[in-house]
Amino acid sequence: MIVKICMVLIFVGVAVGVGIYCRRTTRSVDGFVLGGRNVGPWMSAFAFGTSYFSAVVFVGYAGQFGWKYGIAALWAGIGNAILGSLLAWWVLGPRTREMTHRLGATTMPEFFGSRYRSKGLRIAAAAIIFVFLIPYTASVYNGLSRLFGMAFGLPYEVCVIGMAAVTCIYVVVGGYMATVMNDFLQGIVMLLGIVAVIVAVLANNGGFTEAINQLSTIPSELSPMDGAFVSMFGPDPLNLLGVVILTSLGTWGLPQMVQKFYAIKSGPAVKQGAIISTLFAFVVAGGSYFLGGFGRLYADQVEMGANGQPVYDSIVPTMLSTLPDVLIGVVIVLVLSASMSTLSSLVLTSSSTLTLDLIKGNVVKNMDEKRQLGYMRVLLVVFVVVSAALALVQYRSSITFIAQLMGISWGALAGAFLGPFLWGLYSGRVSRAAVWASFIVGVGLTTGNMVMGLVGAPLIESSINCGALAMVLSLVIVPVVSLFTKAVPFEVDPPHGEGAIDREYAQELEREAE
C-alpha cells in the first residue's frame, strides 16, 4: 500500500509541478489554448495518443469488447493505429495546420465560422462541443475510479473529486503547454506499463500458449463456432466493424483531437508526428484490446449485473487484482496518466470553445485578452465540476458502463463535425446547408437513439453502431447536399499563399466586430 500511495503522490506532484513550470506560456489566449502554435512532433504525437486513449479504452472498451469478441478485439487497436492515427495525421494534419493558420482559427467552431462565413454555425458547433464533451469526461472518471477502488478501497466519490481537483490545478495554471508536457511524460509511463501488465497477466495464466488454449475452449453465446474467441474475426464480425469505425474514424471529427494539428509548429513535424503517434497507438491501444481479449478467463470472478451480464467496467480491474502490489501501482499510474491527459484535453477544449465562440462577441461584446483568459479559467473549473457531478449521478443510474456514454459522445461530435471539417479542408464547393444538415443528423441520430433506448425502443440497438453510422452519414451528407445548395465561395488553394478570405468577407467580419 505504501508503494502504491508513493507512486500516485509522485505522479500528482510531477503533474502539478509541470503546470507551475508552464505558467509563463499562458499570458496570451494563443499560448493558453495552443501553446503559441510551436509544439514539436514528439510532444504533439504523445499528446494526440494520450488524449485518444484513457480509462475509457483501457478499462471500458478493452473489458467490454474483449469479453464480446475475444482476441479479435485487437482489430480495434489496429484500426486505431492505422485509421485513427496514421491516416488522420497524413490526411488532416498538414492541411489543418495550414488552413487554421490562414483563417486565424483557434478552435473548431471558429474554423467553421470563418470557413463557411456563418456566425450561426460557429455558435451551434460550440454548443454541441460543450454539451457532448461532458458525458465523455464523465466516462473517464468512471473507469479510473473503479481501479482506485480496487487498489485502495476508496469510495467512488473520493476518487472523482481528487482527480477533478488535480486536473483543474495544472490545466488552469499551465494551459496547453502543461497538458502536452504532462502528456509526453505520461505517455512514456503508458508504453512501459501496458507491456508489463500484458506479460504479467499472461504469466498468471500459464503463458501465451496456455492462455490461448484455455480461451479456445470457452463457447460463445453469439456464435456456434468452436474457438470463437480465438478466431480471426471473433463471434460477431459485423458489430466488431462498428467498434473499429467508431473508435478509429471518430478522431477525425473530435475537436480535442484535431486541435493537436492546430498547435504543431511545422509541416515536417507533422510527418514525424504521424509515425510516432502510430507506433504509440499500436502499443497502447493494441495492447489494451489484446489484454481485454483474455477477460473470459476470469469469468468466475467478474462482477455480474442484475440482468445476468457482466459489469463490463469490472472486467479489467478483476484481471489486474491478482497482480503483485508493485504492478498494481504501475497500472494505477498508467491509467491515471491516460485519464488525466484525456481530461485535461477535454476541459481545455470545452472552456476555450465556450469562451471564444459563445461568450466573446455574443454575451460579452468587448473582451480583451486578459478577460478571455479569466473566463476560460473559470469555465474550465465549471466544466470539471459539472462533468464530475454527472459521473457521480451516472454511477447510480441505469447507464452502468463506460462504452455507452463514450459511444453517444463520440457519435454526436464526430457525426456532426467529420464531414464539414474534412470536406471543408479540401473542397471549395461546400454549402452552409450541407454543414447544418450534418450537424442535425449527427446530433439528432445519436440523441434520438438514446432517448428511444430509455423507453425500451432504440432505433439502433447498439450506441456504438449508431455513432459509427452517424460518422459515415456525415461524410456522405455534406457532398450530396452541397450538390443541390449554394456553396460558400472559398479558395482552398490560393495562389502564392495568399489568404482565402476575400475583401467582402473581411468587411463583413469588421461589421460584426463593430
Short mmCIF file of C-alpha atoms in Angstrom, two decimals:
data_model
loop_
_atom_site.label_atom_id
_atom_site.label_comp_id
_atom_site.label_asym_id
_atom_site.label_seq_id
_atom_site.Cartn_x
_atom_site.Cartn_y
_atom_site.Cartn_z
CA MET A 1 0.00 0.00 0.00
CA ILE A 2 2.86 2.38 0.81
CA VAL A 3 4.42 1.72 -2.59
CA LYS A 4 1.14 2.39 -4.39
CA ILE A 5 0.49 5.60 -2.45
CA CYS A 6 4.03 6.86 -3.11
CA MET A 7 3.73 6.21 -6.84
CA VAL A 8 0.45 8.14 -7.04
CA LEU A 9 1.81 11.04 -4.97
CA ILE A 10 4.89 11.30 -7.21
CA PHE A 11 2.65 11.32 -10.28
CA VAL A 12 0.43 14.08 -8.87
CA GLY A 13 3.46 16.11 -7.77
CA VAL A 14 5.03 15.95 -11.22
CA ALA A 15 1.76 16.90 -12.94
CA VAL A 16 1.23 19.96 -10.72
CA GLY A 17 4.93 20.89 -10.97
CA VAL A 18 4.76 20.87 -14.78
CA GLY A 19 1.68 23.10 -14.62
CA ILE A 20 3.54 25.64 -12.48
CA TYR A 21 6.60 25.47 -14.76
CA CYS A 22 4.44 26.20 -17.84
CA ARG A 23 2.55 29.14 -16.37
CA ARG A 24 4.74 31.60 -18.29
CA THR A 25 3.26 30.32 -21.59
CA THR A 26 -0.30 31.28 -20.58
CA ARG A 27 -0.05 35.06 -20.86
CA SER A 28 -1.92 35.13 -24.17
CA VAL A 29 -5.01 33.34 -25.49
CA ASP A 30 -2.96 31.66 -28.22
CA GLY A 31 -0.43 30.49 -25.63
CA PHE A 32 -3.07 29.20 -23.20
CA VAL A 33 -5.11 27.35 -25.84
CA LEU A 34 -2.44 26.24 -28.38
CA GLY A 35 0.94 26.74 -26.72
CA GLY A 36 1.78 29.50 -29.19
CA ARG A 37 1.45 27.05 -32.13
CA ASN A 38 5.03 25.96 -31.54
CA VAL A 39 4.75 22.38 -30.24
CA GLY A 40 7.24 19.80 -31.58
CA PRO A 41 6.45 16.42 -33.16
CA TRP A 42 7.19 14.21 -30.13
CA MET A 43 5.04 16.21 -27.74
CA SER A 44 2.27 16.63 -30.33
CA ALA A 45 2.24 12.89 -31.12
CA PHE A 46 2.17 11.87 -27.46
CA ALA A 47 -0.50 14.49 -26.73
CA PHE A 48 -2.61 13.03 -29.55
CA GLY A 49 -2.12 9.46 -28.30
CA THR A 50 -2.68 10.11 -24.62
CA SER A 51 -5.79 12.20 -25.36
CA TYR A 52 -7.03 9.34 -27.57
CA PHE A 53 -6.53 6.52 -25.06
CA SER A 54 -7.75 6.82 -21.48
CA ALA A 55 -9.54 4.71 -18.90
CA VAL A 56 -12.37 4.59 -21.44
CA VAL A 57 -10.21 2.36 -23.64
CA PHE A 58 -8.12 0.54 -21.03
CA VAL A 59 -10.96 -0.24 -18.61
CA GLY A 60 -14.24 0.23 -20.50
CA TYR A 61 -13.63 -0.72 -24.11
CA ALA A 62 -10.92 -3.32 -23.51
CA GLY A 63 -13.13 -5.06 -20.95
CA GLN A 64 -16.38 -4.92 -22.92
CA PHE A 65 -15.06 -5.73 -26.38
CA GLY A 66 -12.52 -8.25 -25.15
CA TRP A 67 -15.37 -10.08 -23.45
CA LYS A 68 -17.59 -9.94 -26.56
CA TYR A 69 -15.05 -10.61 -29.32
CA GLY A 70 -12.05 -12.25 -27.62
CA ILE A 71 -8.66 -11.81 -29.29
CA ALA A 72 -10.40 -10.35 -32.36
CA ALA A 73 -10.87 -7.15 -30.31
CA LEU A 74 -7.26 -6.48 -31.33
CA TRP A 75 -8.69 -5.28 -34.69
CA ALA A 76 -9.95 -2.19 -32.85
CA GLY A 77 -6.39 -1.44 -31.75
CA ILE A 78 -5.09 -1.94 -35.30
CA GLY A 79 -7.83 0.35 -36.64
CA ASN A 80 -6.94 2.97 -34.01
CA ALA A 81 -3.32 2.90 -35.15
CA ILE A 82 -3.84 2.89 -38.94
CA LEU A 83 -7.11 4.78 -39.45
CA GLY A 84 -7.35 6.73 -36.20
CA SER A 85 -3.71 7.82 -36.04
CA LEU A 86 -1.61 7.35 -39.20
CA LEU A 87 -4.22 8.32 -41.81
CA ALA A 88 -5.62 11.07 -39.58
CA TRP A 89 -2.18 12.67 -39.37
CA TRP A 90 -1.46 12.21 -43.10
CA VAL A 91 -4.84 13.44 -44.36
CA LEU A 92 -5.79 16.04 -41.76
CA GLY A 93 -2.50 17.13 -40.19
CA PRO A 94 -0.75 19.32 -42.80
CA ARG A 95 -3.99 20.71 -44.22
CA THR A 96 -5.45 21.54 -40.80
CA ARG A 97 -2.30 23.34 -39.71
CA GLU A 98 -2.14 25.38 -42.92
CA MET A 99 -5.87 26.25 -43.09
CA THR A 100 -6.22 27.23 -39.43
CA HIS A 101 -3.16 29.46 -39.70
CA ARG A 102 -4.63 31.16 -42.77
CA LEU A 103 -8.02 31.65 -41.13
CA GLY A 104 -6.56 32.54 -37.74
CA ALA A 105 -8.77 29.86 -36.15
CA THR A 106 -8.02 28.74 -32.60
CA THR A 107 -10.96 26.35 -32.12
CA MET A 108 -13.02 24.07 -34.35
CA PRO A 109 -16.15 26.29 -34.13
CA GLU A 110 -14.01 29.26 -35.14
CA PHE A 111 -12.83 27.25 -38.16
CA PHE A 112 -16.45 26.55 -39.15
CA GLY A 113 -17.41 30.21 -38.65
CA SER A 114 -14.56 31.51 -40.82
CA ARG A 115 -14.56 28.76 -43.42
CA TYR A 116 -18.33 28.86 -44.02
CA ARG A 117 -18.80 32.56 -43.19
CA SER A 118 -21.50 31.83 -40.64
CA LYS A 119 -21.77 33.07 -37.09
CA GLY A 120 -24.68 30.68 -36.55
CA LEU A 121 -22.58 27.63 -37.44
CA ARG A 122 -19.85 28.78 -35.08
CA ILE A 123 -22.30 29.15 -32.19
CA ALA A 124 -24.03 25.82 -32.94
CA ALA A 125 -20.70 23.97 -33.10
CA ALA A 126 -19.61 25.49 -29.79
CA ALA A 127 -22.87 24.41 -28.13
CA ILE A 128 -22.54 20.85 -29.44
CA ILE A 129 -18.98 20.60 -28.15
CA PHE A 130 -19.85 21.92 -24.71
CA VAL A 131 -22.83 19.58 -24.28
CA PHE A 132 -21.32 16.37 -25.63
CA LEU A 133 -17.84 16.57 -24.13
CA ILE A 134 -19.38 16.39 -20.67
CA PRO A 135 -20.58 12.74 -20.88
CA TYR A 136 -17.24 11.73 -22.39
CA THR A 137 -15.43 13.31 -19.44
CA ALA A 138 -17.78 11.60 -17.01
CA SER A 139 -16.94 8.24 -18.57
CA VAL A 140 -13.23 8.85 -17.98
CA TYR A 141 -13.85 9.48 -14.28
CA ASN A 142 -15.80 6.24 -14.05
CA GLY A 143 -13.09 4.00 -15.44
CA LEU A 144 -10.28 5.43 -13.34
CA SER A 145 -12.30 5.44 -10.14
CA ARG A 146 -13.01 1.71 -10.42
CA LEU A 147 -9.28 0.99 -10.49
CA PHE A 148 -8.68 3.22 -7.47
CA GLY A 149 -11.46 1.44 -5.62
CA MET A 150 -9.83 -1.91 -6.40
CA ALA A 151 -6.35 -0.79 -5.35
CA PHE A 152 -7.03 1.45 -2.34
CA GLY A 153 -10.58 0.66 -1.26
CA LEU A 154 -11.50 4.33 -1.65
CA PRO A 155 -15.11 5.40 -2.23
CA TYR A 156 -16.00 6.35 -5.79
CA GLU A 157 -16.81 9.93 -4.75
CA VAL A 158 -13.34 10.50 -3.29
CA CYS A 159 -11.66 9.29 -6.49
CA VAL A 160 -13.77 11.54 -8.72
CA ILE A 161 -13.24 14.65 -6.58
CA GLY A 162 -9.49 14.03 -6.25
CA MET A 163 -8.95 13.59 -9.97
CA ALA A 164 -11.05 16.64 -10.78
CA ALA A 165 -9.03 18.79 -8.38
CA VAL A 166 -5.63 17.77 -9.76
CA THR A 167 -6.80 18.30 -13.36
CA CYS A 168 -8.09 21.77 -12.51
CA ILE A 169 -4.85 22.82 -10.86
CA TYR A 170 -2.37 22.01 -13.59
CA VAL A 171 -4.54 23.00 -16.56
CA VAL A 172 -5.70 26.29 -15.02
CA VAL A 173 -2.12 27.20 -14.13
CA GLY A 174 -0.20 25.88 -17.16
CA GLY A 175 -2.70 25.73 -20.04
CA TYR A 176 -1.99 23.78 -23.23
CA MET A 177 1.78 23.51 -22.73
CA ALA A 178 1.24 21.95 -19.31
CA THR A 179 -1.05 19.34 -20.87
CA VAL A 180 1.36 18.41 -23.68
CA MET A 181 4.40 18.23 -21.39
CA ASN A 182 2.49 16.05 -18.96
CA ASP A 183 1.17 14.01 -21.90
CA PHE A 184 4.72 13.25 -23.00
CA LEU A 185 5.76 12.04 -19.55
CA GLN A 186 2.51 10.16 -19.06
CA GLY A 187 2.83 8.56 -22.50
CA ILE A 188 6.16 7.02 -21.54
CA VAL A 189 4.52 5.53 -18.43
CA MET A 190 1.68 4.14 -20.57
CA LEU A 191 4.05 2.46 -23.03
CA LEU A 192 6.09 0.75 -20.32
CA GLY A 193 3.09 -0.06 -18.15
CA ILE A 194 0.93 -1.76 -20.80
CA VAL A 195 3.78 -4.11 -21.79
CA ALA A 196 4.47 -5.04 -18.15
CA VAL A 197 0.77 -5.71 -17.45
CA ILE A 198 0.28 -7.94 -20.51
CA VAL A 199 3.34 -10.03 -19.61
CA ALA A 200 2.15 -10.40 -16.02
CA VAL A 201 -1.44 -11.37 -16.91
CA LEU A 202 -0.29 -13.96 -19.45
CA ALA A 203 2.20 -15.36 -16.93
CA ASN A 204 -0.63 -15.74 -14.39
CA ASN A 205 -2.46 -17.92 -16.92
CA GLY A 206 0.44 -20.22 -17.76
CA GLY A 207 1.91 -18.16 -20.61
CA PHE A 208 0.59 -17.10 -24.02
CA THR A 209 0.04 -20.59 -25.48
CA GLU A 210 -1.76 -21.92 -22.41
CA ALA A 211 -3.95 -18.79 -22.16
CA ILE A 212 -4.96 -19.16 -25.83
CA ASN A 213 -5.75 -22.85 -25.29
CA GLN A 214 -7.98 -22.05 -22.32
CA LEU A 215 -9.74 -19.28 -24.23
CA SER A 216 -10.39 -21.57 -27.22
CA THR A 217 -12.46 -23.94 -25.07
CA ILE A 218 -14.94 -21.25 -23.96
CA PRO A 219 -18.18 -21.25 -26.01
CA SER A 220 -19.70 -18.01 -27.28
CA GLU A 221 -23.36 -17.11 -26.88
CA LEU A 222 -23.11 -15.13 -30.15
CA SER A 223 -21.76 -17.91 -32.39
CA PRO A 224 -21.92 -21.73 -32.57
CA MET A 225 -18.32 -21.78 -33.86
CA ASP A 226 -15.75 -23.67 -31.77
CA GLY A 227 -12.93 -21.46 -30.54
CA ALA A 228 -14.82 -18.28 -31.45
CA PHE A 229 -12.84 -16.13 -29.01
CA VAL A 230 -9.50 -17.01 -30.63
CA SER A 231 -10.71 -16.78 -34.24
CA MET A 232 -9.55 -14.01 -36.58
CA PHE A 233 -12.80 -12.01 -36.62
CA GLY A 234 -14.42 -13.27 -33.43
CA PRO A 235 -18.02 -14.42 -32.90
CA ASP A 236 -19.67 -11.20 -34.16
CA PRO A 237 -17.69 -9.59 -37.05
CA LEU A 238 -20.39 -7.05 -38.03
CA ASN A 239 -20.64 -5.40 -34.62
CA LEU A 240 -16.85 -5.56 -34.31
CA LEU A 241 -16.66 -3.49 -37.50
CA GLY A 242 -18.88 -0.86 -35.84
CA VAL A 243 -16.42 -0.70 -32.94
CA VAL A 244 -13.47 -0.23 -35.31
CA ILE A 245 -15.24 2.58 -37.20
CA LEU A 246 -16.39 4.44 -34.09
CA THR A 247 -13.09 4.28 -32.21
CA SER A 248 -10.91 4.93 -35.28
CA LEU A 249 -12.77 7.29 -37.60
CA GLY A 250 -14.07 9.26 -34.63
CA THR A 251 -10.73 11.01 -34.06
CA TRP A 252 -11.12 12.77 -37.43
CA GLY A 253 -14.05 14.81 -36.15
CA LEU A 254 -13.33 15.26 -32.44
CA PRO A 255 -12.31 18.84 -31.55
CA GLN A 256 -9.88 17.84 -28.79
CA MET A 257 -8.01 15.56 -31.23
CA VAL A 258 -7.98 17.84 -34.28
CA GLN A 259 -6.74 20.71 -32.13
CA LYS A 260 -3.36 18.97 -31.86
CA PHE A 261 -2.80 19.77 -35.55
CA TYR A 262 -3.51 23.48 -34.94
CA ALA A 263 -0.66 23.70 -32.45
CA ILE A 264 2.14 21.74 -34.16
CA LYS A 265 4.97 24.01 -35.26
CA SER A 266 5.80 22.96 -38.84
CA GLY A 267 4.91 20.77 -41.83
CA PRO A 268 7.89 18.39 -41.36
CA ALA A 269 6.90 17.99 -37.72
CA VAL A 270 3.52 16.65 -38.87
CA LYS A 271 5.23 13.86 -40.85
CA GLN A 272 7.37 12.88 -37.86
CA GLY A 273 4.40 13.07 -35.51
CA ALA A 274 2.40 10.70 -37.74
CA ILE A 275 4.93 7.89 -37.31
CA ILE A 276 5.38 8.45 -33.57
CA SER A 277 1.63 8.60 -32.96
CA THR A 278 1.01 5.40 -34.96
CA LEU A 279 3.61 3.40 -33.05
CA PHE A 280 2.20 4.71 -29.78
CA ALA A 281 -1.31 3.60 -30.78
CA PHE A 282 -0.12 0.12 -31.81
CA VAL A 283 1.40 -0.46 -28.37
CA VAL A 284 -1.20 1.22 -26.13
CA ALA A 285 -4.48 0.55 -27.98
CA GLY A 286 -3.38 -2.78 -29.43
CA GLY A 287 -2.07 -3.85 -26.03
CA SER A 288 -5.25 -2.80 -24.21
CA TYR A 289 -7.61 -4.69 -26.54
CA PHE A 290 -5.29 -7.70 -26.62
CA LEU A 291 -5.30 -7.77 -22.81
CA GLY A 292 -9.09 -7.45 -22.68
CA GLY A 293 -9.39 -10.43 -25.04
CA PHE A 294 -8.45 -12.73 -22.13
CA GLY A 295 -11.21 -11.40 -19.85
CA ARG A 296 -13.28 -14.59 -20.21
CA LEU A 297 -10.58 -16.47 -18.31
CA TYR A 298 -11.74 -14.58 -15.20
CA ALA A 299 -15.47 -15.21 -15.73
CA ASP A 300 -15.92 -16.80 -12.29
CA GLN A 301 -14.52 -13.67 -10.58
CA VAL A 302 -16.14 -10.90 -12.66
CA GLU A 303 -18.97 -8.88 -11.10
CA MET A 304 -22.34 -9.71 -12.67
CA GLY A 305 -25.26 -7.31 -13.07
CA ALA A 306 -28.93 -7.93 -12.31
CA ASN A 307 -29.52 -8.81 -15.99
CA GLY A 308 -27.06 -11.70 -15.81
CA GLN A 309 -24.49 -9.87 -17.94
CA PRO A 310 -21.04 -8.93 -16.62
CA VAL A 311 -20.43 -5.38 -15.41
CA TYR A 312 -18.00 -4.58 -18.21
CA ASP A 313 -16.10 -1.91 -16.29
CA SER A 314 -15.21 -4.50 -13.66
CA ILE A 315 -13.53 -6.99 -16.04
CA VAL A 316 -10.10 -5.39 -16.41
CA PRO A 317 -9.86 -4.40 -12.70
CA THR A 318 -10.68 -8.03 -11.85
CA MET A 319 -7.90 -9.25 -14.14
CA LEU A 320 -5.44 -6.85 -12.56
CA SER A 321 -6.42 -7.55 -8.95
CA THR A 322 -4.36 -10.74 -8.99
CA LEU A 323 -1.12 -8.93 -9.84
CA PRO A 324 1.61 -8.08 -7.30
CA ASP A 325 1.19 -4.75 -5.48
CA VAL A 326 4.06 -3.08 -7.35
CA LEU A 327 2.47 -3.94 -10.70
CA ILE A 328 -0.92 -2.73 -9.47
CA GLY A 329 0.81 0.54 -8.63
CA VAL A 330 2.19 0.66 -12.18
CA VAL A 331 -1.30 0.03 -13.58
CA ILE A 332 -2.79 2.80 -11.46
CA VAL A 333 -0.19 5.28 -12.66
CA LEU A 334 -0.67 4.01 -16.24
CA VAL A 335 -4.42 4.59 -16.23
CA LEU A 336 -4.08 7.76 -14.19
CA SER A 337 -1.67 9.02 -16.88
CA ALA A 338 -4.05 8.15 -19.70
CA SER A 339 -7.09 9.58 -17.97
CA MET A 340 -5.56 12.82 -16.74
CA SER A 341 -4.21 13.61 -20.20
CA THR A 342 -7.62 12.99 -21.76
CA LEU A 343 -9.41 15.02 -19.08
CA SER A 344 -7.05 17.97 -19.44
CA SER A 345 -7.55 18.00 -23.20
CA LEU A 346 -11.34 17.80 -22.87
CA VAL A 347 -11.71 20.54 -20.28
CA LEU A 348 -9.33 22.87 -22.12
CA THR A 349 -11.18 22.34 -25.40
CA SER A 350 -14.57 22.93 -23.82
CA SER A 351 -13.66 26.05 -21.80
CA SER A 352 -11.82 27.70 -24.70
CA THR A 353 -14.67 26.94 -27.11
CA LEU A 354 -17.33 28.31 -24.77
CA THR A 355 -15.31 31.49 -24.12
CA LEU A 356 -14.10 32.28 -27.63
CA ASP A 357 -17.07 31.06 -29.66
CA LEU A 358 -20.15 31.59 -27.46
CA ILE A 359 -19.43 34.29 -24.89
CA LYS A 360 -16.98 36.56 -26.72
CA GLY A 361 -18.84 38.91 -29.06
CA ASN A 362 -22.25 37.43 -28.19
CA VAL A 363 -22.77 37.65 -24.44
CA VAL A 364 -19.84 39.96 -23.68
CA LYS A 365 -19.24 42.34 -26.59
CA ASN A 366 -15.84 43.70 -25.62
CA MET A 367 -13.43 41.14 -24.19
CA ASP A 368 -9.74 41.95 -24.01
CA GLU A 369 -7.20 39.15 -23.79
CA LYS A 370 -6.96 39.27 -20.00
CA ARG A 371 -10.73 38.84 -19.63
CA GLN A 372 -10.75 35.98 -22.14
CA LEU A 373 -8.10 34.14 -20.12
CA GLY A 374 -10.07 34.75 -16.94
CA TYR A 375 -13.29 33.42 -18.46
CA MET A 376 -11.50 30.33 -19.80
CA ARG A 377 -10.03 29.50 -16.40
CA VAL A 378 -13.35 29.94 -14.60
CA LEU A 379 -15.25 27.89 -17.19
CA LEU A 380 -12.60 25.21 -17.06
CA VAL A 381 -13.38 24.75 -13.36
CA VAL A 382 -17.14 24.82 -14.07
CA PHE A 383 -16.77 22.16 -16.76
CA VAL A 384 -14.78 19.89 -14.44
CA VAL A 385 -17.37 20.28 -11.67
CA VAL A 386 -20.33 19.59 -13.98
CA SER A 387 -18.73 16.53 -15.55
CA ALA A 388 -17.72 15.20 -12.12
CA ALA A 389 -21.30 15.65 -10.89
CA LEU A 390 -22.58 13.77 -13.95
CA ALA A 391 -20.10 10.98 -13.25
CA LEU A 392 -21.49 10.64 -9.71
CA VAL A 393 -25.10 10.64 -10.96
CA GLN A 394 -24.29 8.19 -13.76
CA TYR A 395 -22.62 5.83 -11.28
CA ARG A 396 -26.00 5.25 -9.64
CA SER A 397 -28.14 5.30 -12.79
CA SER A 398 -29.16 2.67 -15.31
CA ILE A 399 -26.24 3.62 -17.57
CA THR A 400 -23.69 1.48 -15.81
CA PHE A 401 -20.84 1.09 -18.26
CA ILE A 402 -18.39 3.39 -19.94
CA ALA A 403 -18.92 2.44 -23.58
CA GLN A 404 -22.50 3.76 -23.63
CA LEU A 405 -21.50 7.27 -22.62
CA MET A 406 -18.48 7.39 -24.89
CA GLY A 407 -20.41 5.99 -27.85
CA ILE A 408 -23.07 8.70 -27.51
CA SER A 409 -20.50 11.47 -27.09
CA TRP A 410 -18.17 10.38 -29.92
CA GLY A 411 -21.10 9.62 -32.21
CA ALA A 412 -22.71 13.04 -31.74
CA LEU A 413 -19.49 15.05 -32.02
CA ALA A 414 -17.83 13.23 -34.91
CA GLY A 415 -21.19 12.58 -36.58
CA ALA A 416 -21.83 16.33 -36.64
CA PHE A 417 -18.31 17.57 -37.46
CA LEU A 418 -16.47 14.95 -39.51
CA GLY A 419 -17.96 15.71 -42.94
CA PRO A 420 -17.97 19.53 -42.65
CA PHE A 421 -14.40 19.59 -41.35
CA LEU A 422 -12.83 17.12 -43.81
CA TRP A 423 -14.64 18.41 -46.91
CA GLY A 424 -14.09 21.97 -45.78
CA LEU A 425 -10.33 21.43 -45.81
CA TYR A 426 -10.18 20.10 -49.35
CA SER A 427 -13.21 21.40 -51.24
CA GLY A 428 -14.36 24.92 -52.07
CA ARG A 429 -17.82 23.72 -53.09
CA VAL A 430 -19.38 23.01 -49.68
CA SER A 431 -22.59 24.81 -48.72
CA ARG A 432 -23.80 26.08 -45.36
CA ALA A 433 -26.94 23.95 -45.77
CA ALA A 434 -24.76 20.84 -46.01
CA VAL A 435 -22.98 21.71 -42.78
CA TRP A 436 -26.28 22.34 -40.99
CA ALA A 437 -27.59 19.01 -42.32
CA SER A 438 -24.56 17.18 -40.91
CA PHE A 439 -24.95 18.89 -37.52
CA ILE A 440 -28.65 17.98 -37.36
CA VAL A 441 -28.23 14.35 -38.45
CA GLY A 442 -25.19 13.68 -36.23
CA VAL A 443 -26.74 15.08 -33.07
CA GLY A 444 -30.30 14.03 -33.91
CA LEU A 445 -29.49 10.41 -34.68
CA THR A 446 -27.37 9.75 -31.60
CA THR A 447 -29.55 11.61 -29.10
CA GLY A 448 -32.75 10.32 -30.66
CA ASN A 449 -31.46 6.78 -30.40
CA MET A 450 -30.50 7.38 -26.77
CA VAL A 451 -33.95 8.75 -25.90
CA MET A 452 -35.68 5.87 -27.66
CA GLY A 453 -33.41 3.48 -25.79
CA LEU A 454 -34.52 4.92 -22.46
CA VAL A 455 -38.10 3.93 -23.26
CA GLY A 456 -37.00 0.50 -24.45
CA ALA A 457 -37.29 1.00 -28.22
CA PRO A 458 -33.94 2.20 -29.62
CA LEU A 459 -33.69 2.84 -33.35
CA ILE A 460 -30.33 1.03 -33.38
CA GLU A 461 -29.68 -1.48 -30.61
CA SER A 462 -26.02 -0.60 -30.13
CA SER A 463 -25.00 3.01 -29.35
CA ILE A 464 -21.60 2.10 -30.82
CA ASN A 465 -23.12 1.19 -34.20
CA CYS A 466 -25.33 4.27 -34.05
CA GLY A 467 -22.29 6.51 -33.58
CA ALA A 468 -20.41 4.77 -36.39
CA LEU A 469 -23.40 5.23 -38.72
CA ALA A 470 -23.61 8.94 -37.83
CA MET A 471 -19.96 9.41 -38.86
CA VAL A 472 -20.40 7.64 -42.19
CA LEU A 473 -23.58 9.63 -42.90
CA SER A 474 -21.73 12.89 -42.20
CA LEU A 475 -19.16 12.08 -44.88
CA VAL A 476 -21.95 11.36 -47.38
CA ILE A 477 -24.43 14.11 -46.48
CA VAL A 478 -22.04 17.06 -46.94
CA PRO A 479 -21.14 16.49 -50.64
CA VAL A 480 -24.65 15.31 -51.56
CA VAL A 481 -26.47 18.30 -50.03
CA SER A 482 -23.81 20.65 -51.46
CA LEU A 483 -24.73 19.48 -54.98
CA PHE A 484 -28.22 20.99 -54.61
CA THR A 485 -27.50 24.07 -52.49
CA LYS A 486 -25.39 27.19 -52.89
CA ALA A 487 -21.74 26.69 -51.98
CA VAL A 488 -19.77 29.15 -49.86
CA PRO A 489 -17.10 30.64 -52.19
CA PHE A 490 -13.72 29.66 -50.82
CA GLU A 491 -10.33 29.16 -52.43
CA VAL A 492 -8.79 26.19 -50.60
CA ASP A 493 -5.53 26.55 -52.54
CA PRO A 494 -4.97 30.30 -53.04
CA PRO A 495 -2.07 31.35 -55.32
CA HIS A 496 1.20 32.41 -53.74
CA GLY A 497 -0.03 31.51 -50.27
CA GLU A 498 -2.50 34.40 -50.17
CA GLY A 499 -5.34 34.36 -47.67
CA ALA A 500 -8.60 32.74 -48.70
CA ILE A 501 -10.89 35.33 -47.12
CA ASP A 502 -11.96 37.80 -49.78
CA ARG A 503 -12.47 41.54 -49.29
CA GLU A 504 -16.25 41.26 -48.95
CA TYR A 505 -15.96 38.75 -46.13
CA ALA A 506 -13.28 40.81 -44.39
CA GLN A 507 -15.67 43.76 -44.42
CA GLU A 508 -18.42 41.51 -43.05
CA LEU A 509 -16.18 40.49 -40.14
CA GLU A 510 -15.37 44.12 -39.44
CA ARG A 511 -19.08 44.99 -39.28
CA GLU A 512 -19.69 42.10 -36.83
CA ALA A 513 -16.81 43.28 -34.66
CA GLU A 514 -18.24 46.80 -34.56
#
